[in-house]
Coordinates of N, CA and C in Angstrom, one line a residue:
M1417 N 0.9 -1.2 0.0 CA 0.0 0.1 0.0 C 0.9 1.1 0.1
I1418 N 0.5 2.2 -0.9 CA 1.3 3.3 -0.9 C 0.9 4.1 0.4
P1419 N 1.9 4.7 1.2 CA 1.8 5.4 2.3 C 0.9 6.7 2.1
I1420 N 0.1 7.3 3.1 CA -0.6 8.3 2.9 C -0.6 9.2 4.3
S1421 N -0.2 10.6 4.1 CA -0.5 11.6 5.2 C -1.9 12.2 5.3
V1422 N -2.5 12.3 6.3 CA -3.8 13.0 6.4 C -3.4 14.3 7.1
I1423 N -3.9 15.5 6.6 CA -3.8 16.6 7.3 C -5.2 17.0 7.7
V1424 N -5.4 17.8 8.9 CA -6.6 18.1 9.4 C -6.2 19.5 10.1
I1425 N -6.9 20.7 9.9 CA -6.6 21.9 10.6 C -8.0 22.0 11.4
T1426 N -7.5 22.6 12.7 CA -8.6 22.6 13.7 C -8.5 24.0 14.6
K1427 N -9.9 24.4 15.1 CA -9.9 25.4 16.0 C -11.2 25.1 16.8
N1428 N -11.3 24.8 18.0 CA -12.3 24.5 18.9 C -13.4 23.4 18.2
E1429 N -12.8 22.2 17.8 CA -13.6 21.3 17.0 C -13.9 20.1 18.1
E1430 N -13.9 20.2 19.2 CA -14.0 19.2 20.4 C -15.3 18.3 19.9
R1431 N -16.4 19.0 19.2 CA -17.7 18.0 18.9 C -17.3 17.1 17.6
N1432 N -16.3 17.7 16.9 CA -16.2 16.7 15.6 C -14.9 15.9 15.6
I1433 N -13.9 16.2 16.4 CA -12.5 15.7 16.0 C -12.4 14.1 16.1
D1434 N -13.1 13.7 17.3 CA -13.1 12.3 17.5 C -13.5 11.5 16.4
D1435 N -14.8 11.7 15.7 CA -15.3 11.1 14.6 C -14.3 11.2 13.4
C1436 N -13.9 12.3 13.2 CA -13.1 12.8 12.1 C -11.9 11.9 12.1
L1437 N -11.1 11.8 13.1 CA -9.8 11.0 13.2 C -10.0 9.6 13.3
K1438 N -11.2 9.1 13.8 CA -11.6 7.8 14.0 C -11.6 7.2 12.3
S1439 N -11.9 8.0 11.5 CA -12.4 7.6 10.2 C -11.0 7.5 9.4
V1440 N -10.0 7.9 9.9 CA -8.7 8.0 9.1 C -7.5 7.2 9.8
T1441 N -7.8 6.6 10.7 CA -6.8 5.9 11.6 C -6.0 4.7 10.6
W1442 N -6.4 4.4 9.6 CA -5.9 3.6 8.7 C -4.6 4.3 8.1
A1443 N -4.5 5.5 8.0 CA -3.7 6.3 7.3 C -2.3 6.2 8.1
N1444 N -1.0 6.3 7.3 CA 0.3 6.0 7.9 C 0.6 7.1 8.8
E1445 N 0.1 8.5 8.5 CA 0.5 9.3 9.3 C -0.8 10.5 9.4
I1446 N -1.0 11.0 10.7 CA -2.0 12.1 10.8 C -1.5 13.3 11.4
I1447 N -1.8 14.3 10.8 CA -1.1 15.6 11.2 C -2.2 16.6 11.4
V1448 N -2.3 17.0 12.6 CA -3.3 18.0 12.9 C -2.7 19.4 13.3
V1449 N -3.1 20.3 12.8 CA -2.6 21.7 12.8 C -3.8 22.6 13.6
D1450 N -3.4 23.0 14.9 CA -4.4 23.5 15.7 C -4.1 25.1 15.9
S1451 N -5.1 26.0 15.9 CA -4.8 27.3 16.1 C -5.4 27.9 17.3
D1452 N -4.8 27.6 18.3 CA -5.0 28.1 19.7 C -6.5 27.6 20.4
S1453 N -7.0 26.4 20.2 CA -8.2 26.0 20.5 C -8.2 26.2 22.0
S1454 N -9.4 26.6 22.3 CA -9.7 26.7 23.9 C -10.6 25.6 24.6
D1455 N -10.8 24.4 23.7 CA -11.7 23.7 24.3 C -10.7 22.4 24.2
S1456 N -11.3 21.2 24.3 CA -10.6 20.0 24.4 C -10.0 19.4 23.2
T1457 N -10.1 19.9 22.0 CA -9.7 19.6 20.7 C -8.3 18.9 20.7
V1458 N -7.3 19.4 21.2 CA -5.9 19.1 21.3 C -5.7 18.0 21.9
E1459 N -6.5 17.8 23.0 CA -6.2 16.6 24.2 C -6.9 15.4 23.2
K1460 N -8.1 15.5 22.6 CA -8.7 14.5 21.9 C -7.9 14.1 20.8
A1461 N -7.3 15.0 19.9 CA -6.4 14.8 18.9 C -5.3 14.0 19.2
R1462 N -4.6 14.1 20.3 CA -3.4 13.5 20.7 C -3.7 12.0 21.1
Q1463 N -5.1 11.5 21.2 CA -5.4 10.2 21.2 C -5.1 9.5 20.1
Y1464 N -5.2 10.2 18.9 CA -5.0 9.6 17.6 C -3.6 9.6 17.0
T1465 N -2.9 10.9 17.2 CA -1.7 11.1 16.8 C -0.8 11.9 17.7
T1466 N 0.6 11.7 17.3 CA 1.5 12.5 18.2 C 1.8 13.8 17.5
Q1467 N 1.4 13.9 16.2 CA 1.7 15.1 15.6 C 0.4 16.2 15.5
V1468 N 0.3 16.7 16.6 CA -0.8 17.7 16.9 C 0.3 19.0 17.0
L1469 N 0.2 19.9 16.1 CA 1.0 21.0 16.2 C 0.0 22.4 16.3
N1470 N 0.7 23.1 17.2 CA 0.1 24.6 17.3 C 0.6 25.6 16.3
H1471 N -0.2 26.2 15.6 CA 0.2 27.1 14.6 C -0.6 28.3 14.6
E1472 N 0.0 29.6 14.6 CA -0.8 30.9 14.6 C -1.6 31.0 13.4
W1473 N -2.6 31.5 13.6 CA -3.8 31.7 12.4 C -3.4 32.6 11.6
K1474 N -3.2 32.4 10.3 CA -3.0 33.5 9.2 C -3.8 33.2 8.0
G1475 N -4.9 32.4 8.2 CA -5.8 31.9 7.1 C -5.9 30.4 7.0
F1476 N -7.0 30.0 6.2 CA -7.2 28.6 6.0 C -5.9 28.1 4.8
G1477 N -5.8 28.7 4.0 CA -4.7 28.4 3.0 C -3.3 28.2 3.6
E1478 N -3.0 29.2 4.3 CA -1.7 29.2 4.9 C -1.4 27.9 6.0
A1479 N -2.6 27.9 6.8 CA -2.4 26.7 7.8 C -2.3 25.4 7.0
K1480 N -3.0 25.2 5.9 CA -3.1 24.0 5.2 C -1.8 23.8 4.4
N1481 N -1.0 25.1 3.9 CA 0.3 24.9 3.3 C 1.2 24.4 4.5
F1482 N 1.1 24.8 5.6 CA 1.9 24.5 6.8 C 1.8 23.0 7.0
A1483 N 0.6 22.8 7.2 CA 0.3 21.0 7.6 C 0.9 20.4 6.3
L1484 N 0.8 20.8 5.2 CA 1.4 20.0 4.0 C 2.9 19.7 3.9
S1485 N 3.6 20.8 4.6 CA 4.9 20.9 4.8 C 5.6 19.9 5.7
Q1486 N 4.9 19.5 6.6 CA 5.0 18.4 7.7 C 4.9 17.0 7.4
C1487 N 4.3 16.7 6.2 CA 3.9 15.5 5.8 C 5.2 14.8 5.5
K1488 N 5.4 13.5 5.7 CA 6.6 12.6 5.4 C 6.4 12.0 4.1
N1489 N 5.0 11.7 3.8 CA 4.6 10.9 2.7 C 4.3 12.0 1.6
E1490 N 4.5 11.3 0.1 CA 4.1 12.0 -1.0 C 2.7 12.4 -1.2
W1491 N 1.9 11.2 -0.9 CA 0.4 11.3 -1.2 C -0.1 11.7 0.2
A1492 N -1.1 12.8 0.0 CA -1.6 13.5 1.2 C -3.2 13.6 0.9
L1493 N -3.9 13.3 2.1 CA -5.3 13.3 2.0 C -5.9 14.5 3.0
W1494 N -6.5 15.6 2.4 CA -6.9 16.7 3.2 C -8.3 16.5 3.7
I1495 N -8.7 16.5 4.8 CA -10.1 16.5 5.2 C -10.4 17.6 6.2
D1496 N -11.5 18.2 6.4 CA -11.9 19.0 7.4 C -12.5 18.1 8.7
A1497 N -12.5 19.1 10.0 CA -12.8 18.2 11.1 C -14.1 17.7 11.0
D1498 N -15.1 18.4 10.2 CA -16.6 17.8 10.2 C -16.8 17.0 9.1
E1499 N -15.8 16.4 8.6 CA -15.9 15.4 7.4 C -15.3 13.9 7.9
R1500 N -15.8 12.9 7.1 CA -15.5 11.6 7.5 C -15.4 10.8 6.4
V1501 N -14.2 9.9 6.5 CA -13.9 8.9 5.4 C -14.6 7.9 5.7
T1502 N -15.6 7.2 4.7 CA -16.2 6.0 5.0 C -15.3 4.8 4.6
P1503 N -15.7 3.7 5.2 CA -14.8 2.4 4.8 C -14.9 2.2 3.4
E1504 N -15.9 2.5 2.7 CA -15.8 2.3 1.1 C -15.0 3.3 0.5
L1505 N -14.9 4.6 0.9 CA -14.0 5.7 0.3 C -12.6 5.1 0.7
Q1506 N -12.2 4.6 1.9 CA -11.0 4.0 2.3 C -10.6 3.0 1.4
R1507 N -11.3 2.0 1.0 CA -10.9 0.8 0.4 C -10.7 1.4 -1.3
E1508 N -11.4 2.2 -1.8 CA -11.6 2.8 -3.0 C -10.2 3.5 -3.2
I1509 N -9.8 4.4 -2.0 CA -8.5 5.2 -2.3 C -7.2 4.2 -2.2
M1510 N -7.3 3.2 -1.5 CA -6.1 2.3 -1.6 C -6.1 1.5 -2.8
T1511 N -7.3 0.8 -3.4 CA -7.3 0.3 -4.6 C -7.0 1.3 -5.7
S1512 N -7.1 2.3 -5.7 CA -6.9 3.3 -6.8 C -5.6 3.7 -6.7
L1513 N -4.8 3.8 -5.7 CA -3.4 4.1 -5.4 C -2.5 3.2 -5.8
D1514 N -2.9 1.7 -5.6 CA -2.4 0.6 -6.0 C -2.1 0.3 -7.6
S1515 N -3.2 0.8 -8.1 CA -3.0 0.7 -9.7 C -3.2 2.0 -10.6
I1516 N -2.5 2.9 -9.9 CA -2.5 4.1 -10.6 C -1.5 4.4 -11.7
D1517 N -2.3 5.3 -12.6 CA -1.4 5.6 -13.7 C -0.3 6.7 -13.5
S1518 N 0.7 6.8 -14.1 CA 1.8 7.5 -13.7 C 1.6 9.1 -13.9
S1519 N 0.5 9.3 -14.7 CA 0.1 10.7 -15.0 C -0.8 11.3 -13.9
V1520 N -1.3 10.6 -13.1 CA -2.3 11.1 -11.8 C -1.6 11.6 -11.1
V1521 N -1.9 12.7 -10.8 CA -1.3 13.4 -9.4 C -2.3 13.8 -8.3
A1522 N -3.4 13.4 -8.7 CA -4.7 13.9 -7.8 C -5.9 13.1 -7.9
F1523 N -6.7 12.9 -7.0 CA -8.0 12.3 -7.1 C -9.0 13.1 -6.5
R1524 N -10.2 13.2 -7.2 CA -11.4 14.0 -6.7 C -12.4 13.1 -6.3
M1525 N -13.2 13.4 -5.4 CA -14.3 12.5 -4.9 C -15.6 13.3 -4.4
P1526 N -16.6 12.6 -4.6 CA -18.0 13.4 -4.4 C -18.1 13.8 -3.0
R1527 N -18.9 14.8 -2.5 CA -18.9 15.0 -1.1 C -20.4 15.3 -0.8
L1528 N -20.9 14.5 0.2 CA -22.3 14.3 0.5 C -22.4 15.0 1.8
A1529 N -23.3 16.1 2.0 CA -23.5 17.2 3.0 C -24.6 16.8 3.7
N1530 N -24.7 16.7 5.0 CA -25.6 16.6 6.1 C -25.8 18.0 6.7
F1531 N -27.1 18.6 6.4 CA -27.5 19.7 6.7 C -28.7 19.8 7.6
L1532 N -28.6 20.2 9.0 CA -29.7 20.1 9.9 C -30.2 18.8 9.9
G1533 N -29.3 17.6 9.9 CA -29.9 16.3 9.9 C -30.2 15.6 8.8
R1534 N -30.3 16.2 7.6 CA -30.7 15.7 6.4 C -29.5 15.7 5.4
W1535 N -29.5 14.4 4.5 CA -28.4 14.5 3.6 C -29.1 15.1 2.4
I1536 N -28.3 16.0 1.9 CA -28.7 17.0 0.7 C -28.1 16.6 -0.5
Y1537 N -29.1 16.2 -1.4 CA -28.8 15.4 -2.9 C -28.9 16.4 -4.0
H1538 N -29.4 17.7 -3.7 CA -29.7 18.5 -4.8 C -29.0 19.7 -4.3
C1539 N -29.7 21.1 -4.6 CA -29.3 22.2 -4.4 C -28.0 22.6 -4.9
G1540 N -27.5 21.8 -6.0 CA -26.2 21.9 -6.4 C -25.0 21.4 -5.5
W1541 N -25.5 20.8 -4.6 CA -24.3 20.2 -3.4 C -23.9 19.0 -3.9
Y1542 N -24.7 18.3 -4.3 CA -24.0 16.6 -4.6 C -24.1 16.5 -6.0
P1543 N -23.0 15.8 -6.6 CA -22.0 15.4 -6.1 C -20.9 16.2 -5.3
G1544 N -20.8 17.4 -5.8 CA -20.0 18.5 -5.5 C -18.6 17.8 -5.2
Y1545 N -18.0 17.6 -6.4 CA -16.8 16.9 -6.3 C -15.6 18.1 -5.9
V1546 N -14.9 17.3 -4.9 CA -13.6 17.9 -4.3 C -12.3 17.4 -4.5
V1547 N -11.4 18.0 -4.8 CA -10.2 17.2 -5.0 C -9.4 17.3 -3.6
R1548 N -9.3 16.0 -3.0 CA -8.7 16.0 -1.5 C -7.6 14.8 -1.4
L1549 N -7.1 14.1 -2.5 CA -6.1 13.3 -2.4 C -4.9 13.5 -3.5
F1550 N -3.9 13.9 -3.2 CA -3.0 14.5 -4.0 C -1.6 14.3 -3.5
K1551 N -0.7 14.6 -4.7 CA 0.8 14.4 -4.5 C 1.3 15.9 -3.9
K1552 N 1.9 15.8 -2.8 CA 2.3 17.0 -2.0 C 3.2 17.9 -2.9
S1553 N 4.2 17.3 -3.8 CA 5.1 17.8 -4.7 C 4.6 18.6 -5.6
V1554 N 3.3 18.4 -6.0 CA 2.8 19.3 -7.1 C 1.7 20.1 -6.7
A1555 N 1.4 20.4 -5.3 CA 0.2 20.9 -4.9 C 0.7 22.0 -4.0
Q1556 N -0.3 23.1 -3.8 CA -0.4 24.0 -2.7 C -1.6 24.7 -2.7
F1557 N -2.0 25.4 -1.6 CA -3.3 25.9 -1.3 C -3.0 27.3 -1.7
S1558 N -4.3 27.9 -2.2 CA -4.3 29.3 -2.6 C -4.5 30.1 -1.2
D1559 N -4.2 31.2 -1.1 CA -4.3 32.4 -0.1 C -5.6 32.7 0.0
D1560 N -6.7 32.4 -0.5 CA -8.0 33.0 -0.4 C -8.2 33.2 1.2
N1561 N -9.0 34.0 1.5 CA -9.4 34.0 3.1 C -10.4 32.8 3.4
V1562 N -11.3 32.6 2.5 CA -12.3 31.5 2.7 C -12.6 30.9 1.5
H1563 N -12.8 29.5 1.5 CA -13.0 28.6 0.2 C -11.8 28.6 -0.6
E1564 N -10.7 28.3 0.2 CA -9.3 28.4 -0.5 C -9.4 27.0 -1.5
Q1565 N -8.4 27.1 -2.4 CA -8.5 26.0 -3.3 C -7.1 25.3 -3.3
L1566 N -7.2 24.1 -3.7 CA -5.7 23.3 -3.8 C -5.4 23.7 -5.4
V1567 N -4.3 24.1 -5.6 CA -3.7 24.5 -6.9 C -2.6 23.4 -7.3
L1568 N -2.8 22.7 -8.5 CA -1.8 21.6 -9.0 C -0.9 22.3 -10.0
S1569 N 0.3 22.1 -10.0 CA 1.3 22.6 -11.0 C 1.1 21.9 -12.4
H1570 N 0.8 20.6 -12.2 CA 0.6 19.7 -13.5 C 0.0 18.4 -13.2
G1571 N -0.1 17.7 -14.1 CA -0.8 16.2 -14.0 C -2.2 16.3 -14.1
T1572 N -2.7 15.0 -14.3 CA -4.2 14.8 -14.4 C -4.8 14.5 -13.1
I1573 N -6.2 14.6 -13.0 CA -6.9 14.3 -11.9 C -7.9 13.1 -12.2
G1574 N -7.7 11.8 -11.2 CA -8.6 11.0 -11.3 C -9.8 11.1 -10.5
S1575 N -10.9 10.3 -10.7 CA -12.0 10.4 -9.9 C -12.4 9.0 -9.1
L1576 N -12.7 9.4 -7.9 CA -13.4 8.1 -7.0 C -14.9 8.4 -7.2
R1577 N -15.5 7.4 -6.7 CA -17.1 7.1 -6.5 C -17.6 7.4 -5.4
S1578 N -16.8 6.9 -4.5 CA -17.3 6.8 -3.1 C -17.4 8.1 -2.3
P1579 N -18.5 8.6 -1.8 CA -18.6 10.2 -1.2 C -17.8 10.3 0.2
L1580 N -17.3 11.4 0.3 CA -16.7 11.9 1.5 C -17.9 12.5 2.1
L1581 N -18.1 12.1 3.6 CA -19.3 12.6 4.3 C -19.0 14.1 4.9
H1582 N -19.8 14.9 4.8 CA -19.7 16.2 5.5 C -20.7 16.5 6.1
Y1583 N -20.5 16.6 7.6 CA -21.6 17.0 8.5 C -21.4 18.5 8.6
T1584 N -21.9 19.3 7.7 CA -21.7 20.6 7.6 C -22.3 21.6 8.8
D1585 N -23.8 21.5 9.1 CA -24.3 22.1 10.2 C -25.4 21.5 10.8
P1586 N -25.3 21.0 12.1 CA -26.2 20.2 12.7 C -27.3 20.9 13.1
D1587 N -27.1 22.1 13.3 CA -28.3 23.2 13.7 C -28.1 24.7 13.3
L1588 N -29.1 25.2 13.3 CA -28.9 26.8 12.9 C -28.0 27.5 13.7
N1589 N -27.8 27.2 15.1 CA -27.0 27.9 16.0 C -25.6 27.8 15.3
H1590 N -25.3 26.7 15.0 CA -23.8 26.4 14.5 C -23.7 27.0 13.1
Y1591 N -24.6 27.2 12.3 CA -24.7 27.9 11.0 C -24.1 29.2 11.2
F1592 N -25.0 29.9 12.0 CA -24.8 31.5 12.4 C -23.5 31.5 13.1
E1593 N -22.9 30.7 13.8 CA -21.6 30.9 14.6 C -20.7 31.3 13.4
K1594 N -20.5 30.6 12.4 CA -19.8 30.5 11.2 C -20.2 31.9 10.4
F1595 N -21.4 31.9 10.4 CA -21.8 33.1 9.2 C -21.2 34.3 9.1
N1596 N -21.1 35.1 10.4 CA -20.6 36.5 10.5 C -19.1 36.4 9.8
R1597 N -18.5 35.5 10.6 CA -17.0 35.3 10.2 C -16.8 35.2 8.7
Y1598 N -17.4 34.0 8.0 CA -17.2 33.7 6.8 C -17.5 34.8 5.8
T1599 N -18.7 35.4 6.0 CA -19.1 36.5 5.1 C -18.0 37.9 5.1
S1600 N -17.4 38.1 6.3 CA -16.4 38.9 6.2 C -15.2 38.6 5.5
L1601 N -14.9 37.2 5.7 CA -13.8 36.7 4.7 C -13.9 36.9 3.3
A1602 N -15.2 36.6 3.0 CA -15.6 36.6 1.6 C -15.6 37.9 0.9
A1603 N -16.1 38.9 1.7 CA -16.2 40.4 1.2 C -14.6 40.7 1.1
A1604 N -13.8 40.4 2.1 CA -12.4 40.8 2.1 C -11.7 40.0 0.7
D1605 N -12.2 38.9 0.4 CA -11.8 38.1 -0.9 C -12.1 39.1 -2.1
L1606 N -13.3 39.5 -2.1 CA -13.7 40.4 -3.3 C -12.8 41.6 -3.5
A1607 N -12.5 42.2 -2.2 CA -11.7 43.6 -2.1 C -10.3 43.2 -2.8
N1608 N -9.8 41.9 -2.2 CA -8.5 41.6 -2.6 C -8.1 41.4 -4.2
K1609 N -9.3 40.7 -4.7 CA -9.2 40.5 -6.1 C -9.6 41.7 -7.1
G1610 N -9.9 42.7 -6.4 CA -10.1 44.0 -7.2 C -11.5 44.0 -7.7
A1611 N -12.6 43.3 -7.0 CA -13.9 43.3 -7.8 C -14.6 44.5 -7.6
K1612 N -15.4 44.8 -8.6 CA -16.3 46.1 -8.4 C -17.5 45.9 -8.0
F1613 N -18.1 46.8 -7.2 CA -19.3 46.6 -6.4 C -20.3 47.5 -7.4
H1614 N -21.5 46.8 -7.6 CA -22.7 47.3 -8.2 C -23.8 47.2 -7.3
H1615 N -24.6 48.2 -7.3 CA -25.9 48.3 -6.4 C -26.8 46.9 -6.7
C1616 N -26.7 46.6 -7.9 CA -27.7 45.5 -8.3 C -27.2 44.1 -7.7
S1617 N -25.9 44.1 -7.3 CA -25.2 42.9 -6.7 C -25.9 42.3 -5.4
L1618 N -26.5 43.5 -4.8 CA -27.4 43.1 -3.7 C -28.8 42.4 -3.7
V1619 N -29.2 42.6 -5.0 CA -30.4 42.0 -5.4 C -30.3 40.8 -6.5
V1620 N -29.4 41.0 -7.5 CA -29.4 39.9 -8.6 C -28.6 38.7 -8.0
H1621 N -27.6 38.9 -7.3 CA -26.7 37.9 -6.9 C -27.5 36.7 -5.8
P1622 N -28.0 37.4 -4.8 CA -28.9 36.6 -3.8 C -30.1 35.9 -4.6
L1623 N -30.8 36.9 -5.5 CA -32.1 36.2 -5.9 C -31.5 35.1 -7.1
W1624 N -30.5 35.1 -7.8 CA -30.0 34.0 -8.7 C -29.5 32.8 -7.8
T1625 N -28.9 33.1 -6.6 CA -28.4 32.0 -5.8 C -29.6 31.1 -5.2
F1626 N -30.8 31.9 -5.0 CA -31.8 31.1 -4.6 C -32.7 30.4 -5.7
I1627 N -32.7 31.1 -6.8 CA -33.3 30.3 -8.1 C -32.6 29.2 -8.5
R1628 N -31.3 29.5 -8.5 CA -30.5 28.2 -8.9 C -30.5 27.2 -8.2
M1629 N -30.3 27.2 -6.9 CA -30.3 26.3 -5.7 C -31.7 25.6 -5.7
Y1630 N -32.7 26.3 -5.5 CA -33.9 25.7 -5.2 C -34.9 25.3 -6.3
I1631 N -34.7 25.9 -7.4 CA -35.5 25.6 -8.6 C -34.7 24.8 -9.8
L1632 N -33.7 25.4 -10.2 CA -32.7 24.8 -11.1 C -32.2 23.4 -10.8
K1633 N -31.6 23.5 -9.7 CA -30.7 22.6 -9.0 C -31.7 21.4 -8.1
L1634 N -33.1 21.7 -8.1 CA -34.0 21.0 -7.7 C -34.0 20.7 -6.0
G1635 N -33.5 22.0 -5.5 CA -33.5 22.0 -4.1 C -34.8 21.6 -3.5
F1636 N -36.0 21.8 -4.0 CA -37.2 21.3 -3.5 C -37.3 20.1 -3.2
L1637 N -36.6 19.2 -3.8 CA -36.6 17.8 -3.6 C -35.9 17.5 -2.0
D1638 N -35.5 18.4 -1.6 CA -34.7 18.1 -0.3 C -35.5 18.6 0.9
G1639 N -36.7 18.8 0.7 CA -37.8 19.0 1.5 C -37.5 20.4 2.3
R1640 N -38.0 20.6 3.6 CA -37.9 22.1 4.3 C -36.4 22.1 4.5
E1641 N -35.5 21.4 4.7 CA -34.2 21.8 4.7 C -33.6 22.3 3.4
G1642 N -33.9 21.8 2.2 CA -33.6 22.3 0.9 C -34.0 23.8 0.8
F1643 N -35.3 23.9 1.3 CA -35.8 25.4 1.3 C -35.0 26.4 2.0
I1644 N -34.8 25.8 3.5 CA -34.0 26.7 4.3 C -32.5 26.8 3.9
L1645 N -31.9 25.9 3.2 CA -30.5 26.2 2.7 C -30.4 27.0 1.7
S1646 N -31.4 26.9 0.8 CA -31.4 27.8 -0.3 C -31.8 29.3 0.2
V1647 N -32.5 29.5 1.1 CA -32.8 30.8 1.4 C -31.5 31.4 2.5
L1648 N -31.0 30.6 3.3 CA -29.7 31.0 3.8 C -28.5 31.2 2.9
S1649 N -28.4 30.6 1.9 CA -27.4 30.7 1.0 C -27.5 32.2 0.2
A1650 N -28.9 32.2 -0.1 CA -28.9 33.7 -0.8 C -28.8 35.0 0.2
H1651 N -29.1 34.5 1.4 CA -28.7 35.6 2.4 C -27.4 35.9 2.6
Y1652 N -26.7 34.5 2.7 CA -25.0 34.6 2.8 C -24.4 35.6 1.7
V1653 N -24.9 35.4 0.4 CA -24.4 36.0 -0.6 C -24.8 37.6 -0.6
F1654 N -25.9 37.9 -0.1 CA -26.5 39.3 0.2 C -25.5 39.8 1.1
V1655 N -25.4 39.4 2.3 CA -24.3 39.9 3.5 C -22.9 40.1 2.9
K1656 N -22.6 39.2 2.0 CA -21.1 39.3 1.6 C -21.0 40.6 0.7
Y1657 N -21.9 40.8 -0.1 CA -22.0 42.2 -0.9 C -22.1 43.2 -0.1
A1658 N -23.0 43.1 0.9 CA -23.2 44.2 1.9 C -21.9 44.5 2.6
K1659 N -21.3 43.8 2.8 CA -20.0 43.9 3.8 C -18.8 44.5 2.9
F1660 N -19.0 43.9 1.7 CA -18.0 44.4 0.4 C -18.3 45.8 0.2
W1661 N -19.4 46.2 0.2 CA -19.8 47.6 0.0 C -19.4 48.6 1.2
E1662 N -19.6 47.9 2.3 CA -19.3 48.7 3.6 C -17.6 48.8 3.8
Q1663 N -16.9 48.0 3.2 CA -15.6 48.0 3.4 C -15.0 49.1 2.4
L1664 N -15.7 49.1 1.1 CA -15.2 50.0 0.2 C -15.6 51.5 0.6
K1665 N -16.7 51.7 1.3 CA -17.2 52.9 1.8 C -16.2 53.4 2.8
K1666 N -15.7 52.5 3.6 CA -14.6 52.9 4.8 C -13.4 53.1 4.1
G1667 N -13.1 52.7 3.0 CA -11.7 52.7 2.2 C -10.9 51.7 2.7
E1668 N -11.4 50.5 3.3 CA -10.5 49.6 3.6 C -9.8 48.8 2.5

């Protein structure tokens, strides 16, 4: 079996870290990069690996690049604390690496999200392919404040069929705990990229988000949770652009 390093970044993830790390105990190496958690995240993580490293928070991409620099193995698997690798995905990873084509430097996999206790199969969320298994020598993370991307210097990407499970928001309180921080980071990304603000952005982008998710992407088939998700996603886009306008107004 080709050795694999798993990287996870954390901050106050005591609710998730046990199930997350249990799902990857088969890996040859687990690296947890923590940013000053004030709960029991670090203590729990140390039950699964000796490589629990504290790192000053400078953004998602920077933290993941630091974690990647600590990997001993060429192949790395990145997962978030609220994600789980199923036994089916584990077996597919092992089988794929054992018979890999030399041109393949990464694999993408579908991600299935659980929102408010329901698996979301529509809303444009599933299969929601993400590249998570890759060769570290050809990869680095972008420096976006939020929704950072894995950037590959060359090579082709293979596909896996088994989904990575994502327990994104168990309740609305958890959703709104992240909401203010993430919308601020997303607004900062717009400013950093030199985006232009238009007043219609406060109407058109949120409205289009709802129409695309709930109607075009069949979010209505996901029941009440699909409706709530579509409305909240539209609200997220509205607040992101409102904060972007506010930043421009203040000259930030």
